[in-house]
mmCIF file of C-alpha atoms in Angstrom:
data_model
loop_
_atom_site.group_PDB
_atom_site.id
_atom_site.type_symbol
_atom_site.label_atom_id
_atom_site.label_comp_id
_atom_site.label_asym_id
_atom_site.label_seq_id
_atom_site.Cartn_x
_atom_site.Cartn_y
_atom_site.Cartn_z
ATOM 1 C CA MET A 79 10.654 -5.383 -22.186
ATOM 2 C CA MET A 80 14.294 -4.718 -21.248
ATOM 3 C CA MET A 81 15.130 -3.595 -17.739
ATOM 4 C CA ASP A 82 16.156 -0.060 -18.953
ATOM 5 C CA GLU A 83 12.726 0.285 -20.528
ATOM 6 C CA ASN A 84 10.999 -0.926 -17.406
ATOM 7 C CA LEU A 85 12.810 1.657 -15.353
ATOM 8 C CA LEU A 86 12.115 4.437 -17.765
ATOM 9 C CA VAL A 87 8.378 3.568 -17.835
ATOM 10 C CA LEU A 88 8.354 3.419 -14.013
ATOM 11 C CA LEU A 89 10.075 6.729 -13.734
ATOM 12 C CA LEU A 90 7.483 8.334 -15.970
ATOM 13 C CA ALA A 91 4.702 6.602 -14.049
ATOM 14 C CA LEU A 92 5.964 7.841 -10.699
ATOM 15 C CA LEU A 93 6.144 11.410 -11.963
ATOM 16 C CA LEU A 94 2.683 11.136 -13.591
ATOM 17 C CA ASP A 95 1.157 9.764 -10.378
ATOM 18 C CA ARG A 96 2.780 12.422 -8.308
ATOM 19 C CA ILE A 97 1.295 15.184 -10.451
ATOM 20 C CA VAL A 98 -2.104 13.781 -11.452
ATOM 21 C CA GLY A 99 -2.974 11.122 -8.855
ATOM 22 C CA ASP A 100 -6.277 9.324 -9.352
ATOM 23 C CA PRO A 101 -8.542 11.483 -11.643
ATOM 24 C CA GLN A 102 -12.071 11.138 -10.311
ATOM 25 C CA TRP A 103 -13.556 12.359 -13.628
ATOM 26 C CA LEU A 104 -12.107 9.211 -15.275
ATOM 27 C CA TRP A 105 -13.066 6.687 -12.592
ATOM 28 C CA SER A 106 -16.567 8.057 -12.410
ATOM 29 C CA ARG A 107 -17.023 7.067 -16.029
ATOM 30 C CA VAL A 108 -15.027 3.774 -16.348
ATOM 31 C CA PRO A 109 -14.252 1.157 -13.733
ATOM 32 C CA HIS A 110 -10.860 1.309 -12.093
ATOM 33 C CA PRO A 111 -8.806 -1.865 -12.690
ATOM 34 C CA VAL A 112 -8.740 -2.599 -9.009
ATOM 35 C CA VAL A 113 -12.600 -2.643 -9.057
ATOM 36 C CA ILE A 114 -12.423 -5.225 -11.868
ATOM 37 C CA PHE A 115 -9.967 -7.226 -9.705
ATOM 38 C CA GLY A 116 -12.358 -6.947 -6.804
ATOM 39 C CA ALA A 117 -15.247 -8.226 -8.882
ATOM 40 C CA ALA A 118 -13.238 -11.290 -9.902
ATOM 41 C CA ILE A 119 -12.354 -11.976 -6.267
ATOM 42 C CA SER A 120 -15.944 -11.574 -5.160
ATOM 43 C CA TYR A 121 -17.106 -14.028 -7.892
ATOM 44 C CA ALA A 122 -14.543 -16.502 -6.667
ATOM 45 C CA ASP A 123 -15.639 -15.951 -3.038
ATOM 46 C CA GLN A 124 -19.305 -16.527 -3.904
ATOM 47 C CA GLN A 125 -18.663 -19.665 -5.937
ATOM 48 C CA LEU A 126 -15.979 -21.385 -3.890
ATOM 49 C CA ASN A 127 -16.569 -20.326 -0.326
ATOM 50 C CA PRO A 128 -20.004 -21.494 0.750
ATOM 51 C CA SER A 129 -20.680 -22.055 4.457
ATOM 52 C CA SER A 130 -21.548 -25.745 3.767
ATOM 53 C CA LEU A 131 -17.962 -26.633 3.135
ATOM 54 C CA THR A 132 -15.516 -27.781 5.797
ATOM 55 C CA GLY A 133 -12.494 -25.692 6.677
ATOM 56 C CA SER A 134 -10.052 -27.823 4.829
ATOM 57 C CA GLN A 135 -12.216 -27.662 1.675
ATOM 58 C CA ARG A 136 -12.429 -23.901 1.927
ATOM 59 C CA ARG A 137 -8.657 -23.705 2.284
ATOM 60 C CA MET A 138 -8.207 -25.896 -0.836
ATOM 61 C CA ASN A 139 -10.665 -23.759 -2.775
ATOM 62 C CA GLY A 140 -8.905 -20.635 -1.582
ATOM 63 C CA VAL A 141 -5.557 -21.948 -2.873
ATOM 64 C CA ALA A 142 -7.058 -22.683 -6.189
ATOM 65 C CA ALA A 143 -8.921 -19.474 -6.464
ATOM 66 C CA ILE A 144 -5.920 -17.207 -5.784
ATOM 67 C CA LEU A 145 -3.704 -19.244 -8.136
ATOM 68 C CA ALA A 146 -6.258 -18.946 -10.856
ATOM 69 C CA LEU A 147 -6.618 -15.197 -10.279
ATOM 70 C CA LEU A 148 -2.857 -14.724 -10.307
ATOM 71 C CA VAL A 149 -2.539 -16.717 -13.624
ATOM 72 C CA LEU A 150 -5.283 -14.510 -15.141
ATOM 73 C CA SER A 151 -3.573 -11.268 -14.014
ATOM 74 C CA ILE A 152 -0.162 -12.427 -15.231
ATOM 75 C CA ALA A 153 -1.684 -13.352 -18.634
ATOM 76 C CA ALA A 154 -3.343 -9.920 -18.782
ATOM 77 C CA GLY A 155 -0.017 -8.306 -18.065
ATOM 78 C CA PHE A 156 1.627 -10.158 -20.993
ATOM 79 C CA VAL A 157 -1.230 -9.197 -23.282
ATOM 80 C CA PHE A 158 -0.846 -5.543 -22.383
ATOM 81 C CA ASP A 159 2.868 -5.631 -22.597
ATOM 82 C CA ARG A 160 2.761 -7.092 -26.153
ATOM 83 C CA PHE A 161 0.039 -4.615 -27.103
ATOM 84 C CA PHE A 162 2.010 -1.570 -26.005
ATOM 85 C CA ALA A 163 5.175 -2.902 -27.754
ATOM 86 C CA LEU A 164 3.379 -2.445 -31.058
ATOM 87 C CA PHE A 165 3.490 1.311 -30.681
ATOM 88 C CA GLY A 166 7.164 1.917 -29.969
ATOM 89 C CA LEU A 167 7.857 5.048 -27.963
ATOM 90 C CA ALA A 168 4.059 5.939 -27.773
ATOM 91 C CA GLY A 169 3.636 2.446 -26.314
ATOM 92 C CA LEU A 170 6.090 3.327 -23.437
ATOM 93 C CA VAL A 171 3.983 6.429 -22.666
ATOM 94 C CA LEU A 172 0.746 4.427 -22.745
ATOM 95 C CA GLU A 173 2.289 1.768 -20.450
ATOM 96 C CA ALA A 174 3.504 4.511 -18.025
ATOM 97 C CA GLY A 175 -0.085 5.729 -17.874
ATOM 98 C CA LEU A 176 -1.298 2.230 -16.937
ATOM 99 C CA VAL A 177 1.431 1.771 -14.320
ATOM 100 C CA ALA A 178 0.631 5.129 -12.780
ATOM 101 C CA ILE A 179 -2.913 3.913 -12.155
ATOM 102 C CA PHE A 180 -1.567 1.335 -9.843
ATOM 103 C CA LEU A 181 0.482 3.772 -7.773
ATOM 104 C CA ALA A 182 -0.873 5.803 -4.849
ATOM 105 C CA GLN A 183 1.401 8.718 -4.119
ATOM 106 C CA LYS A 184 -0.815 11.690 -4.614
ATOM 107 C CA SER A 185 -4.109 9.961 -3.776
ATOM 108 C CA LEU A 186 -2.777 8.613 -0.486
ATOM 109 C CA ALA A 187 -1.223 11.861 0.560
ATOM 110 C CA ASP A 188 -4.439 13.716 -0.315
ATOM 111 C CA HIS A 189 -6.665 11.377 1.675
ATOM 112 C CA VAL A 190 -4.331 11.513 4.725
ATOM 113 C CA ALA A 191 -3.836 15.190 4.652
ATOM 114 C CA ALA A 192 -7.700 15.577 4.473
ATOM 115 C CA VAL A 193 -7.860 14.153 7.966
ATOM 116 C CA ALA A 194 -5.692 16.965 9.354
ATOM 117 C CA THR A 195 -7.710 19.484 7.462
ATOM 118 C CA ALA A 196 -10.987 18.112 8.742
ATOM 119 C CA LEU A 197 -9.676 18.036 12.368
ATOM 120 C CA ARG A 198 -8.714 21.710 12.118
ATOM 121 C CA GLY A 199 -11.877 22.831 10.336
ATOM 122 C CA GLU A 200 -14.592 20.539 11.740
ATOM 123 C CA GLY A 201 -13.198 19.121 14.921
ATOM 124 C CA LEU A 202 -13.314 15.543 16.057
ATOM 125 C CA ALA A 203 -16.404 14.585 14.107
ATOM 126 C CA GLY A 204 -14.822 15.743 10.849
ATOM 127 C CA GLY A 205 -11.641 13.974 11.684
ATOM 128 C CA ARG A 206 -13.460 10.720 12.374
ATOM 129 C CA ASN A 207 -15.447 10.978 9.110
ATOM 130 C CA ALA A 208 -12.245 11.666 7.067
ATOM 131 C CA VAL A 209 -10.201 8.930 8.700
ATOM 132 C CA SER A 210 -13.016 6.358 8.132
ATOM 133 C CA ARG A 211 -12.316 6.573 4.412
ATOM 134 C CA ILE A 212 -8.717 5.206 4.788
ATOM 135 C CA VAL A 213 -8.859 2.818 7.806
ATOM 136 C CA GLY A 214 -11.092 -0.119 8.899
ATOM 137 C CA ARG A 215 -11.236 0.600 12.546
ATOM 138 C CA ASP A 216 -14.343 1.909 14.209
ATOM 139 C CA PRO A 217 -14.194 5.682 13.904
ATOM 140 C CA GLU A 218 -16.584 6.471 16.804
ATOM 141 C CA THR A 219 -14.245 4.849 19.213
ATOM 142 C CA LEU A 220 -11.311 7.180 18.275
ATOM 143 C CA ASP A 221 -10.479 10.321 20.198
ATOM 144 C CA GLU A 222 -8.467 13.103 18.426
ATOM 145 C CA PRO A 223 -4.972 11.591 19.043
ATOM 146 C CA ALA A 224 -6.282 8.178 17.950
ATOM 147 C CA VAL A 225 -7.645 9.691 14.742
ATOM 148 C CA CYS A 226 -4.171 11.207 14.134
ATOM 149 C CA ARG A 227 -2.392 7.921 14.812
ATOM 150 C CA ALA A 228 -4.734 6.036 12.541
ATOM 151 C CA ALA A 229 -3.932 8.473 9.666
ATOM 152 C CA ILE A 230 -0.216 8.304 10.170
ATOM 153 C CA GLU A 231 -0.367 4.476 10.370
ATOM 154 C CA SER A 232 -2.341 4.336 7.146
ATOM 155 C CA LEU A 233 0.136 6.645 5.466
ATOM 156 C CA ALA A 234 3.133 4.500 6.452
ATOM 157 C CA GLU A 235 1.580 1.113 5.666
ATOM 158 C CA ASN A 236 0.211 2.181 2.280
ATOM 159 C CA PHE A 237 3.516 3.860 1.348
ATOM 160 C CA SER A 238 4.894 0.292 1.408
ATOM 161 C CA ASP A 239 2.110 -1.662 -0.344
ATOM 162 C CA GLY A 240 0.619 1.182 -2.408
ATOM 163 C CA VAL A 241 3.827 2.785 -3.758
ATOM 164 C CA VAL A 242 7.024 0.810 -3.030
ATOM 165 C CA ALA A 243 5.696 -2.711 -3.611
ATOM 166 C CA PRO A 244 4.005 -2.074 -7.005
ATOM 167 C CA ALA A 245 7.042 -0.044 -8.125
ATOM 168 C CA LEU A 246 9.392 -2.876 -7.111
ATOM 169 C CA TRP A 247 7.319 -5.637 -8.786
ATOM 170 C CA TYR A 248 6.976 -3.643 -11.913
ATOM 171 C CA ALA A 249 10.718 -2.894 -12.108
ATOM 172 C CA VAL A 250 11.613 -6.524 -11.662
ATOM 173 C CA LEU A 251 8.791 -8.330 -13.628
ATOM 174 C CA GLY A 252 7.079 -5.654 -15.740
ATOM 175 C CA LEU A 253 3.351 -5.556 -16.196
ATOM 176 C CA PRO A 254 2.829 -9.258 -15.355
ATOM 177 C CA GLY A 255 4.462 -8.768 -12.038
ATOM 178 C CA LEU A 256 2.603 -5.513 -11.257
ATOM 179 C CA LEU A 257 -0.869 -6.894 -12.172
ATOM 180 C CA ALA A 258 -0.173 -10.133 -10.234
ATOM 181 C CA TYR A 259 0.880 -8.055 -7.185
ATOM 182 C CA LYS A 260 -2.176 -5.767 -7.314
ATOM 183 C CA MET A 261 -4.498 -8.787 -7.677
ATOM 184 C CA LEU A 262 -2.837 -10.468 -4.669
ATOM 185 C CA ASN A 263 -2.936 -7.242 -2.587
ATOM 186 C CA THR A 264 -6.589 -6.725 -3.507
ATOM 187 C CA ALA A 265 -7.449 -10.271 -2.561
ATOM 188 C CA ASP A 266 -5.669 -9.980 0.824
ATOM 189 C CA SER A 267 -7.678 -6.803 1.615
ATOM 190 C CA MET A 268 -10.945 -8.486 0.713
ATOM 191 C CA ILE A 269 -10.567 -12.115 1.865
ATOM 192 C CA GLY A 270 -7.329 -12.158 3.892
ATOM 193 C CA HIS A 271 -9.092 -11.541 7.218
ATOM 194 C CA ARG A 272 -8.982 -13.878 10.274
ATOM 195 C CA SER A 273 -12.725 -14.009 10.387
ATOM 196 C CA GLU A 274 -14.776 -17.214 10.457
ATOM 197 C CA LYS A 275 -15.733 -16.730 6.824
ATOM 198 C CA TYR A 276 -12.215 -16.146 5.537
ATOM 199 C CA ILE A 277 -9.689 -17.679 7.906
ATOM 200 C CA ASP A 278 -9.498 -20.728 5.612
ATOM 201 C CA PHE A 279 -10.612 -19.463 2.238
ATOM 202 C CA GLY A 280 -8.334 -16.414 2.442
ATOM 203 C CA TRP A 281 -5.424 -18.233 3.977
ATOM 204 C CA ALA A 282 -3.394 -18.585 0.792
ATOM 205 C CA ALA A 283 -3.993 -15.023 -0.296
ATOM 206 C CA ALA A 284 -2.888 -13.570 3.093
ATOM 207 C CA ARG A 285 0.218 -15.701 3.142
ATOM 208 C CA LEU A 286 1.266 -14.929 -0.396
ATOM 209 C CA ASP A 287 0.622 -11.279 0.164
ATOM 210 C CA ASP A 288 2.981 -11.408 3.174
ATOM 211 C CA ILE A 289 5.683 -12.850 0.999
ATOM 212 C CA ALA A 290 5.039 -10.356 -1.832
ATOM 213 C CA ASN A 291 5.233 -7.396 0.565
ATOM 214 C CA TRP A 292 8.318 -8.567 2.468
ATOM 215 C CA PRO A 293 11.019 -6.817 0.475
ATOM 216 C CA ALA A 294 8.999 -3.588 -0.052
ATOM 217 C CA ALA A 295 8.381 -3.228 3.659
ATOM 218 C CA ARG A 296 12.066 -3.373 4.460
ATOM 219 C CA LEU A 297 12.966 -0.975 1.678
ATOM 220 C CA SER A 298 10.261 1.383 2.851
ATOM 221 C CA VAL A 299 12.111 1.739 6.189
ATOM 222 C CA LEU A 300 15.225 3.103 4.366
ATOM 223 C CA LEU A 301 13.144 5.339 2.136
ATOM 224 C CA ILE A 302 11.283 6.763 5.100
ATOM 225 C CA ALA A 303 14.493 7.347 6.967
ATOM 226 C CA ALA A 304 15.805 9.160 3.851
ATOM 227 C CA GLY A 305 12.668 11.193 3.672
ATOM 228 C CA ALA A 306 12.966 12.079 7.396
ATOM 229 C CA TRP A 307 16.571 13.181 6.824
ATOM 230 C CA ILE A 308 15.461 15.571 3.955
ATOM 231 C CA ARG A 309 12.525 17.051 5.846
ATOM 232 C CA ARG A 310 13.504 16.820 9.501
ATOM 233 C CA GLY A 311 17.227 16.187 9.839
ATOM 234 C CA MET A 312 19.728 13.505 10.722
ATOM 235 C CA SER A 313 18.354 12.714 14.196
ATOM 236 C CA PRO A 314 14.796 11.735 12.966
ATOM 237 C CA CYS A 315 16.492 9.738 10.237
ATOM 238 C CA ARG A 316 18.526 7.718 12.795
ATOM 239 C CA GLU A 317 15.416 7.339 14.957
ATOM 240 C CA ALA A 318 13.408 6.037 11.992
ATOM 241 C CA ILE A 319 15.921 3.228 11.501
ATOM 242 C CA ARG A 320 16.462 2.551 15.198
ATOM 243 C CA VAL A 321 12.689 2.272 15.996
ATOM 244 C CA ALA A 322 11.996 0.192 12.860
ATOM 245 C CA MET A 323 14.681 -2.293 13.866
ATOM 246 C CA ARG A 324 13.535 -2.446 17.495
ATOM 247 C CA ASP A 325 9.700 -2.298 17.156
ATOM 248 C CA GLY A 326 9.045 -3.292 13.503
ATOM 249 C CA GLY A 327 8.189 -6.885 14.654
ATOM 250 C CA LEU A 328 5.637 -5.897 17.330
ATOM 251 C CA HIS A 329 2.794 -5.504 14.687
ATOM 252 C CA ARG A 330 0.542 -8.509 14.074
ATOM 253 C CA SER A 331 1.524 -8.144 10.338
ATOM 254 C CA PRO A 332 5.080 -9.366 9.464
ATOM 255 C CA ASN A 333 5.319 -6.278 7.160
ATOM 256 C CA SER A 334 3.122 -3.381 8.200
ATOM 257 C CA GLY A 335 5.010 -2.805 11.398
ATOM 258 C CA ARG A 336 8.233 -1.899 9.622
ATOM 259 C CA PRO A 337 7.179 1.284 7.855
ATOM 260 C CA GLU A 338 4.860 2.210 10.719
ATOM 261 C CA ALA A 339 7.739 1.921 13.209
ATOM 262 C CA ALA A 340 9.954 3.995 10.874
ATOM 263 C CA MET A 341 7.431 6.708 10.609
ATOM 264 C CA ALA A 342 6.850 6.622 14.371
ATOM 265 C CA GLY A 343 10.574 7.161 14.892
ATOM 266 C CA ALA A 344 10.777 9.846 12.244
ATOM 267 C CA LEU A 345 7.884 11.870 13.899
ATOM 268 C CA ASN A 346 8.707 10.906 17.495
ATOM 269 C CA VAL A 347 5.128 9.643 18.114
ATOM 270 C CA GLN A 348 3.574 6.505 19.522
ATOM 271 C CA LEU A 349 1.685 4.353 17.011
ATOM 272 C CA ALA A 350 -0.381 1.162 17.003
ATOM 273 C CA GLY A 351 -1.496 -0.101 20.454
ATOM 274 C CA PRO A 352 -4.998 -1.346 21.165
ATOM 275 C CA ARG A 353 -7.563 -0.670 18.418
ATOM 276 C CA ILE A 354 -11.144 -1.733 17.737
ATOM 277 C CA TYR A 355 -12.234 -3.283 14.348
ATOM 278 C CA GLY A 356 -15.911 -4.167 13.919
ATOM 279 C CA GLY A 357 -16.454 -4.086 17.593
ATOM 280 C CA VAL A 358 -13.528 -6.423 18.331
ATOM 281 C CA ILE A 359 -10.638 -5.128 20.264
ATOM 282 C CA VAL A 360 -7.195 -5.859 18.763
ATOM 283 C CA THR A 361 -4.557 -5.665 21.501
ATOM 284 C CA GLU A 362 -1.001 -4.840 20.291
ATOM 285 C CA PRO A 363 2.024 -3.297 21.919
ATOM 286 C CA MET A 364 2.634 0.357 21.326
ATOM 287 C CA ILE A 365 5.245 1.104 18.711
ATOM 288 C CA ASN A 366 7.835 3.611 19.779
ATOM 289 C CA ASN A 367 6.605 3.634 23.381
ATOM 290 C CA ALA A 368 9.145 6.290 24.305
ATOM 291 C CA GLY A 369 7.731 8.761 21.809
ATOM 292 C CA ARG A 370 5.064 11.369 22.319
ATOM 293 C CA ASP A 371 1.748 9.773 23.424
ATOM 294 C CA VAL A 372 -0.492 12.509 21.877
ATOM 295 C CA ALA A 373 -0.392 12.707 18.121
ATOM 296 C CA THR A 374 -1.764 15.936 16.535
ATOM 297 C CA ALA A 375 -2.933 17.184 13.171
ATOM 298 C CA GLY A 376 0.501 18.772 12.767
ATOM 299 C CA ASP A 377 2.013 15.259 13.064
ATOM 300 C CA ILE A 378 -0.177 14.179 10.194
ATOM 301 C CA GLU A 379 1.076 17.077 8.117
ATOM 302 C CA ASP A 380 4.704 16.240 9.031
ATOM 303 C CA GLY A 381 4.077 12.660 8.113
ATOM 304 C CA VAL A 382 2.806 13.714 4.645
ATOM 305 C CA SER A 383 5.867 15.848 4.195
ATOM 306 C CA VAL A 384 8.199 12.875 5.038
ATOM 307 C CA PHE A 385 6.052 10.627 2.802
ATOM 308 C CA TYR A 386 6.475 12.947 -0.225
ATOM 309 C CA ALA A 387 10.177 13.187 0.419
ATOM 310 C CA SER A 388 10.420 9.385 0.593
ATOM 311 C CA CYS A 389 8.559 9.144 -2.702
ATOM 312 C CA MET A 390 11.118 11.648 -4.148
ATOM 313 C CA VAL A 391 13.961 9.412 -2.933
ATOM 314 C CA LEU A 392 12.283 6.426 -4.535
ATOM 315 C CA THR A 393 11.982 8.251 -7.821
ATOM 316 C CA GLY A 394 15.616 9.350 -7.644
ATOM 317 C CA LEU A 395 16.634 5.805 -6.939
ATOM 318 C CA ILE A 396 14.717 4.572 -10.074
ATOM 319 C CA PHE A 397 16.347 7.376 -12.175
ATOM 320 C CA GLY A 398 19.811 6.332 -10.861
ATOM 321 C CA LEU A 399 19.184 2.652 -11.770
ATOM 322 C CA PHE A 400 17.864 3.719 -15.183
ATOM 323 C CA LEU A 401 21.184 5.632 -15.848
ATOM 324 C CA CYS A 402 23.142 2.541 -14.757
ATOM 325 C CA PHE A 403 21.330 0.281 -17.254
ATOM 326 C CA LEU A 404 21.801 2.766 -20.165
#
């Protein structure tokens, strides 16, 4: 597919995802593609990561597994690309529908906004329950400001790897690039942990995911800053860039800290800091330490507003590039 067609399909997909999101009536009847990716990763894990192997053997098996999974996802992307090409204009619409499945604008905003709604309507218990659906940290250890920080951090991080990165890889490499990215990102979330079981087997998936998300994380900073300018004015825009440049590297991830720091600056709140995952304390510096130390449900709602504006800027950028390639 030519670049102008890629950009047109991506533009349609972004608009479709913004309006429709993830239709639960569909995914309650058929498996989501990411569920299929997860099943393939789980099978590789079961077959190639037994506890009887040494660490070096697990690492070699992990490299082989993720390379095989990426080859399969790239091949599937080529098959879908050739299939949609048979239908001309209708094929572009069908492809836009497939691409929209792998974007997370509306679904992410809905899940994050639900945390604020639960806090207002059901108190701390409701907020903990809502935030447990989008973050991996132990919800019972979170007070209300920590629940709010967790929701905002998830919003910023997933803006990068759930919206910007898939859009970027599709724009550059079409369906093969998009499916490969989603396979890699799913693998990182499943086996890319620094636990005893996965520190070796998931090593390659985690490192490749870091590389694949590097450009999107940096682009996300500029998009969040633009969204902050639209919703909150020039000062929050400048703060988003300043805090991202200063504190983006404080996060244990080489990428997640960038959009989180940008959102922290845009909202003038502190994010990150010590957290508990599975009973284990993860100690990290506070991002935007000079910001407000008590995040609220209102900050979550402001974050969602900035997020949607950032998505709008991304869509406008894709539209502008499409016009340039006409």
